[in-house]
Amino acid sequence: MKVLSGSCVDVPCTFTHPSTHRPSEIAWYSYSSTQYPLVYSWRTQEIIEPFRGRTQLSGDVNKGTCSLRITDVKPAMNGYHLYPWIDPDHAKHTFYHKTVKLNVQDAPRSVHVSGESSTVVVGGSITLECRSNANPPASSFLWYLQRSGSISSLMFREQSITITDLQPDQNSFYCTAHSSLGVANSSSPFIISGEYQPIISSESSCIIGGRVLWCRCKVQSLPNATVEWRIEGRPPQFALSDMEEFSVLQNHTLRGKLSISKAVLHIGVTCRASNDHGQQNHTLIIKAPPQNVSITLQPSRVLEGQSLLLSCYNHAFPAVLSYSWYRDEGSGTVLLRERSENLYLQVTGRYMGPFRCSAINQIGEGRSDSTLIQVDFAPVISPNSTCSLDHGVVWCECVVESYPVATVIWTAPSVVESSQAVSVDPYGPLRVTLTGHVRSGQARLITCHATNQHGRVSLQLLLKDPSAMSSSSLVAAGCGAVAVALLTAAVFYWIRKRSQDNIAAGDFQSEPVFYRL
């Protein structure tokens, strides 16, 4: 019996019964070799799916009709063999020798694409099938392919197709099934991953940063590639460290670093990527102008009269061809004769330089910053250091030059309630002041001591007393008066002697001339 999915259908049924017995109940069953599944019964809780709630009698038992009505026919009812049982609790014979088979007609549904595998090597082939639940079966099909977000229609119209032009990465297939009752599309794609051997991008590179060589290998592959690094001239265990991996779909970027030193003049880094379908090698030869050029000192601290070695340190690939050394003088720069990596100096004076160097290779030039050489020396206390006393208050200043900066202490037994202040000028001497009060009746001895790792020096300062200065001024005034008197007498003698000489020569004057002093 053909019925449409979703329709309402009556399964016709009539019966006759003996006049001596009037049946009162009718049930419908689905044929089974072992059980009696109920399709319709007054015992509704025993009715099987998918008939529960969808069956009822459309006939009249008293008139000999036993027709079954099925509402909202479901595709799941297809293929069931149904038969009635008249008065099942009292009948002595069976009724299943005659059944009605339900043939539920339905448009295509549950459409989907199936395939032998979800992965295939690019260049290979794969067979796909468009499947659906349809009665009668779908008679024609349409196929679609989605790549990189774009959907295109294929020329195939068969249920099964063979694909040979798969592209790398994802290929998504859809299908549409057609029958005389309708059309349906597959709700989700069948994704085939086109696998291929690794491809290393030309963007892969190495960059020098400080004393570290950072390398990046960008690989495209499916399935994911295993990436190995090889460093030229080094065993495999010296490969890059601190590996990091970043993946977006089939694009995989791996980054690692290698610690290097100035002894490395030329280096090759090879990235090797491999998977089940093959491998690829990509070698990077790093070339760059000299990087991180700087001046190093040996020894790092030096005294006047010693020798000093300056080295022009750098990272260079390829090797440095020549060096230049410069000394800054005022507003100009002097190019020195030295052309090697090292500059030897004999230390004279407390400051030398500033010096600069440059390194040149085939790619370009790198320059260092200026380096001022500050020479170490033992403390020297300036004669400008002084002490003064005013109304019992002492103020002393000790001026010290040294490198490194000296530690300054005072020895002043006669000074009480003292305090000390330090003034440091990066371009001048160290100034340390002492203030306090002098104890009466004690010796006024004040000494400044300066110490660093290169020596110690002391200077006893003369305490200047203003009252002593006043007494000295009186003595000086008395001495000055005596000197004036002696000078006046000498002048008077000279004038008188000249007058006598003039008289003898006949040169007369009316009266002598006096000079007031």
mmCIF file of C-alpha atoms in Angstrom, residues 49-257:
data_model
loop_
_atom_site.group_PDB
_atom_site.id
_atom_site.type_symbol
_atom_site.label_atom_id
_atom_site.label_comp_id
_atom_site.label_asym_id
_atom_site.label_seq_id
_atom_site.Cartn_x
_atom_site.Cartn_y
_atom_site.Cartn_z
ATOM 1 C CA GLU A 49 6.747 3.883 17.839
ATOM 2 C CA PRO A 50 6.270 5.401 15.300
ATOM 3 C CA PHE A 51 2.515 4.592 15.500
ATOM 4 C CA ARG A 52 1.814 5.733 19.038
ATOM 5 C CA GLY A 53 -0.641 8.641 19.015
ATOM 6 C CA ARG A 54 -1.176 8.350 15.260
ATOM 7 C CA THR A 55 -3.608 5.402 14.913
ATOM 8 C CA GLN A 56 -7.352 4.934 15.448
ATOM 9 C CA LEU A 57 -10.235 2.780 14.184
ATOM 10 C CA SER A 58 -12.195 4.272 11.327
ATOM 11 C CA GLY A 59 -14.680 1.356 11.096
ATOM 12 C CA ASP A 60 -17.627 0.146 13.212
ATOM 13 C CA VAL A 61 -17.185 -3.186 14.948
ATOM 14 C CA ASN A 62 -20.917 -3.729 15.111
ATOM 15 C CA LYS A 63 -21.132 -3.364 11.299
ATOM 16 C CA GLY A 64 -18.186 -5.689 10.590
ATOM 17 C CA THR A 65 -15.632 -3.039 9.630
ATOM 18 C CA CYS A 66 -12.141 -2.956 11.179
ATOM 19 C CA SER A 67 -10.398 -0.224 9.106
ATOM 20 C CA LEU A 68 -7.298 1.466 10.626
ATOM 21 C CA ARG A 69 -6.647 5.187 10.193
ATOM 22 C CA ILE A 70 -3.055 6.446 10.341
ATOM 23 C CA THR A 71 -2.547 10.203 10.685
ATOM 24 C CA ASP A 72 0.665 12.111 9.865
ATOM 25 C CA VAL A 73 2.380 9.199 8.176
ATOM 26 C CA LYS A 74 6.098 9.082 8.986
ATOM 27 C CA PRO A 75 8.939 7.769 6.802
ATOM 28 C CA ALA A 76 9.832 5.504 9.700
ATOM 29 C CA MET A 77 6.565 3.551 9.075
ATOM 30 C CA ASN A 78 7.871 2.362 5.708
ATOM 31 C CA GLY A 79 8.053 -1.424 5.356
ATOM 32 C CA TYR A 80 5.804 -2.368 8.292
ATOM 33 C CA HIS A 81 3.442 -5.336 7.699
ATOM 34 C CA LEU A 82 0.130 -4.669 9.477
ATOM 35 C CA TYR A 83 -2.750 -7.020 10.296
ATOM 36 C CA PRO A 84 -5.884 -6.821 12.494
ATOM 37 C CA TRP A 85 -6.978 -9.135 15.297
ATOM 38 C CA ILE A 86 -10.667 -9.377 15.945
ATOM 39 C CA ASP A 87 -11.634 -9.770 19.587
ATOM 40 C CA PRO A 88 -8.075 -10.759 20.572
ATOM 41 C CA ASP A 89 -8.977 -11.759 24.116
ATOM 42 C CA HIS A 90 -11.545 -14.366 22.980
ATOM 43 C CA ALA A 91 -10.638 -15.419 19.421
ATOM 44 C CA LYS A 92 -9.402 -18.972 19.034
ATOM 45 C CA HIS A 93 -7.674 -18.519 15.661
ATOM 46 C CA THR A 94 -4.908 -16.269 14.213
ATOM 47 C CA PHE A 95 -5.129 -13.393 11.738
ATOM 48 C CA TYR A 96 -1.486 -12.720 10.695
ATOM 49 C CA HIS A 97 -1.675 -14.883 7.591
ATOM 50 C CA LYS A 98 -2.831 -11.790 5.674
ATOM 51 C CA THR A 99 -0.967 -8.433 6.092
ATOM 52 C CA VAL A 100 -0.765 -5.005 4.500
ATOM 53 C CA LYS A 101 2.733 -3.624 3.794
ATOM 54 C CA LEU A 102 3.175 0.143 4.113
ATOM 55 C CA ASN A 103 5.180 1.714 1.279
ATOM 56 C CA VAL A 104 5.767 5.289 2.525
ATOM 57 C CA GLN A 105 6.637 7.640 -0.347
ATOM 58 C CA ASP A 106 9.007 10.465 0.681
ATOM 59 C CA ALA A 107 11.087 13.219 -0.973
ATOM 60 C CA PRO A 108 14.902 13.094 -0.500
ATOM 61 C CA ARG A 109 16.017 13.796 3.057
ATOM 62 C CA SER A 110 19.168 13.392 5.182
ATOM 63 C CA VAL A 111 21.244 14.170 2.111
ATOM 64 C CA HIS A 112 24.989 13.846 2.698
ATOM 65 C CA VAL A 113 28.249 13.158 0.885
ATOM 66 C CA SER A 114 30.310 10.104 1.761
ATOM 67 C CA GLY A 115 33.780 9.160 0.595
ATOM 68 C CA GLU A 116 36.504 6.584 0.873
ATOM 69 C CA SER A 117 38.693 8.898 2.983
ATOM 70 C CA SER A 118 38.862 12.466 4.211
ATOM 71 C CA THR A 119 42.509 12.838 3.119
ATOM 72 C CA VAL A 120 44.219 12.281 -0.204
ATOM 73 C CA VAL A 121 47.585 13.215 -1.656
ATOM 74 C CA VAL A 122 47.438 16.128 -4.076
ATOM 75 C CA GLY A 123 47.433 14.621 -7.583
ATOM 76 C CA GLY A 124 45.623 11.467 -6.450
ATOM 77 C CA SER A 125 41.920 10.562 -6.843
ATOM 78 C CA ILE A 126 38.958 9.821 -4.579
ATOM 79 C CA THR A 127 35.374 8.560 -5.142
ATOM 80 C CA LEU A 128 32.432 10.366 -3.549
ATOM 81 C CA GLU A 129 28.744 9.373 -3.275
ATOM 82 C CA CYS A 130 25.641 11.516 -2.690
ATOM 83 C CA ARG A 131 23.376 9.606 -0.324
ATOM 84 C CA SER A 132 19.822 10.325 0.821
ATOM 85 C CA ASN A 133 16.788 8.682 2.392
ATOM 86 C CA ALA A 134 14.189 8.880 -0.377
ATOM 87 C CA ASN A 135 11.296 6.648 -1.551
ATOM 88 C CA PRO A 136 11.427 6.321 -4.454
ATOM 89 C CA PRO A 137 15.226 6.822 -4.571
ATOM 90 C CA ALA A 138 16.641 10.080 -5.936
ATOM 91 C CA SER A 139 17.103 9.945 -9.683
ATOM 92 C CA SER A 140 19.506 12.869 -10.351
ATOM 93 C CA PHE A 141 22.161 14.798 -8.482
ATOM 94 C CA LEU A 142 24.081 18.085 -8.529
ATOM 95 C CA TRP A 143 27.582 18.580 -7.121
ATOM 96 C CA TYR A 144 29.321 21.665 -5.679
ATOM 97 C CA LEU A 145 32.881 22.402 -4.551
ATOM 98 C CA GLN A 146 33.942 25.081 -2.078
ATOM 99 C CA ARG A 147 37.557 26.332 -1.985
ATOM 100 C CA SER A 148 38.873 29.411 -0.188
ATOM 101 C CA GLY A 149 35.337 30.609 0.556
ATOM 102 C CA SER A 150 34.186 30.364 -3.087
ATOM 103 C CA ILE A 151 31.570 27.772 -4.214
ATOM 104 C CA SER A 152 31.525 26.439 -7.785
ATOM 105 C CA SER A 153 29.202 23.984 -9.557
ATOM 106 C CA LEU A 154 30.665 20.746 -10.947
ATOM 107 C CA MET A 155 29.629 19.089 -14.214
ATOM 108 C CA PHE A 156 28.742 15.742 -12.620
ATOM 109 C CA ARG A 157 25.105 14.509 -12.458
ATOM 110 C CA GLU A 158 25.699 10.970 -11.186
ATOM 111 C CA GLN A 159 25.279 9.733 -7.646
ATOM 112 C CA SER A 160 28.928 8.587 -7.485
ATOM 113 C CA ILE A 161 31.791 10.694 -8.850
ATOM 114 C CA THR A 162 35.603 10.452 -8.945
ATOM 115 C CA ILE A 163 37.695 13.555 -8.141
ATOM 116 C CA THR A 164 41.235 13.848 -9.532
ATOM 117 C CA ASP A 165 42.054 17.577 -9.379
ATOM 118 C CA LEU A 166 42.240 18.100 -5.627
ATOM 119 C CA GLN A 167 44.032 21.238 -4.498
ATOM 120 C CA PRO A 168 46.276 21.543 -1.419
ATOM 121 C CA ASP A 169 44.586 22.021 1.928
ATOM 122 C CA GLN A 170 40.767 21.933 2.241
ATOM 123 C CA ASN A 171 38.299 20.888 -0.504
ATOM 124 C CA SER A 172 34.639 20.971 0.641
ATOM 125 C CA PHE A 173 32.010 19.040 -1.379
ATOM 126 C CA TYR A 174 28.192 19.417 -1.305
ATOM 127 C CA CYS A 175 25.447 17.634 -3.291
ATOM 128 C CA THR A 176 21.734 17.997 -4.136
ATOM 129 C CA ALA A 177 19.410 14.978 -4.566
ATOM 130 C CA HIS A 178 16.346 15.138 -6.906
ATOM 131 C CA SER A 179 13.345 12.764 -7.014
ATOM 132 C CA SER A 180 9.791 12.921 -8.352
ATOM 133 C CA LEU A 181 8.651 14.045 -4.902
ATOM 134 C CA GLY A 182 11.170 16.835 -4.236
ATOM 135 C CA VAL A 183 14.714 18.160 -3.861
ATOM 136 C CA ALA A 184 17.081 18.323 -0.870
ATOM 137 C CA ASN A 185 20.619 19.618 -0.277
ATOM 138 C CA SER A 186 23.344 18.225 1.916
ATOM 139 C CA SER A 187 23.422 20.265 5.123
ATOM 140 C CA SER A 188 27.147 19.963 5.810
ATOM 141 C CA PRO A 189 30.176 19.547 3.537
ATOM 142 C CA PHE A 190 32.362 16.532 3.092
ATOM 143 C CA ILE A 191 35.850 17.958 3.589
ATOM 144 C CA ILE A 192 38.788 16.382 1.829
ATOM 145 C CA SER A 193 42.232 17.541 2.874
ATOM 146 C CA GLY A 194 44.697 17.578 0.018
ATOM 147 C CA GLU A 195 47.972 16.489 1.574
ATOM 148 C CA TYR A 196 51.344 17.549 0.167
ATOM 149 C CA GLN A 197 55.023 17.692 1.045
ATOM 150 C CA PRO A 198 56.452 20.728 2.909
ATOM 151 C CA ILE A 199 57.034 24.011 1.111
ATOM 152 C CA ILE A 200 59.442 26.431 2.852
ATOM 153 C CA SER A 201 58.614 30.071 2.201
ATOM 154 C CA SER A 202 61.204 32.520 0.902
ATOM 155 C CA GLU A 203 60.192 34.719 3.847
ATOM 156 C CA SER A 204 62.219 32.432 6.110
ATOM 157 C CA SER A 205 65.157 34.420 7.426
ATOM 158 C CA CYS A 206 67.701 35.042 10.195
ATOM 159 C CA ILE A 207 68.185 38.319 12.047
ATOM 160 C CA ILE A 208 71.063 39.260 14.353
ATOM 161 C CA GLY A 209 70.020 40.866 17.628
ATOM 162 C CA GLY A 210 72.747 41.510 20.191
ATOM 163 C CA ARG A 211 74.657 38.270 20.703
ATOM 164 C CA VAL A 212 71.761 36.129 19.529
ATOM 165 C CA LEU A 213 70.929 34.947 16.032
ATOM 166 C CA TRP A 214 67.155 34.647 15.606
ATOM 167 C CA CYS A 215 66.000 32.399 12.779
ATOM 168 C CA ARG A 216 62.481 31.884 11.456
ATOM 169 C CA CYS A 217 61.397 29.029 9.196
ATOM 170 C CA LYS A 218 57.957 29.430 7.628
ATOM 171 C CA VAL A 219 56.597 26.091 6.360
ATOM 172 C CA GLN A 220 53.380 25.190 4.539
ATOM 173 C CA SER A 221 52.464 21.502 4.600
ATOM 174 C CA LEU A 222 49.768 18.902 5.242
ATOM 175 C CA PRO A 223 50.048 17.035 7.489
ATOM 176 C CA ASN A 224 52.152 19.210 9.768
ATOM 177 C CA ALA A 225 55.847 19.024 9.063
ATOM 178 C CA THR A 226 58.614 18.092 11.437
ATOM 179 C CA VAL A 227 61.176 20.899 11.323
ATOM 180 C CA GLU A 228 64.862 20.439 12.111
ATOM 181 C CA TRP A 229 67.663 23.002 12.193
ATOM 182 C CA ARG A 230 71.239 22.412 11.143
ATOM 183 C CA ILE A 231 74.034 24.860 11.964
ATOM 184 C CA GLU A 232 76.986 24.828 9.581
ATOM 185 C CA GLY A 233 80.118 23.474 11.197
ATOM 186 C CA ARG A 234 78.322 22.334 14.343
ATOM 187 C CA PRO A 235 76.982 18.944 15.428
ATOM 188 C CA PRO A 236 73.174 18.477 15.538
ATOM 189 C CA GLN A 237 73.010 19.047 19.298
ATOM 190 C CA PHE A 238 74.023 22.686 18.671
ATOM 191 C CA ALA A 239 70.773 23.430 16.862
ATOM 192 C CA LEU A 240 68.623 26.423 17.693
ATOM 193 C CA SER A 241 67.149 26.678 21.168
ATOM 194 C CA ASP A 242 64.021 28.256 22.669
ATOM 195 C CA MET A 243 61.867 27.024 19.810
ATOM 196 C CA GLU A 244 58.460 28.627 19.309
ATOM 197 C CA GLU A 245 55.733 27.533 16.901
ATOM 198 C CA PHE A 246 52.846 29.500 15.427
ATOM 199 C CA SER A 247 50.213 27.800 13.226
ATOM 200 C CA VAL A 248 47.367 29.199 11.146
ATOM 201 C CA LEU A 249 45.612 26.413 9.183
ATOM 202 C CA GLN A 250 48.428 24.726 7.233
ATOM 203 C CA ASN A 251 50.868 27.625 7.660
ATOM 204 C CA HIS A 252 53.394 26.853 10.360
ATOM 205 C CA THR A 253 56.086 29.269 11.493
ATOM 206 C CA LEU A 254 58.892 28.071 13.742
ATOM 207 C CA ARG A 255 61.374 30.392 15.382
ATOM 208 C CA GLY A 256 64.524 29.655 17.363
ATOM 209 C CA LYS A 257 67.698 31.346 18.529
#
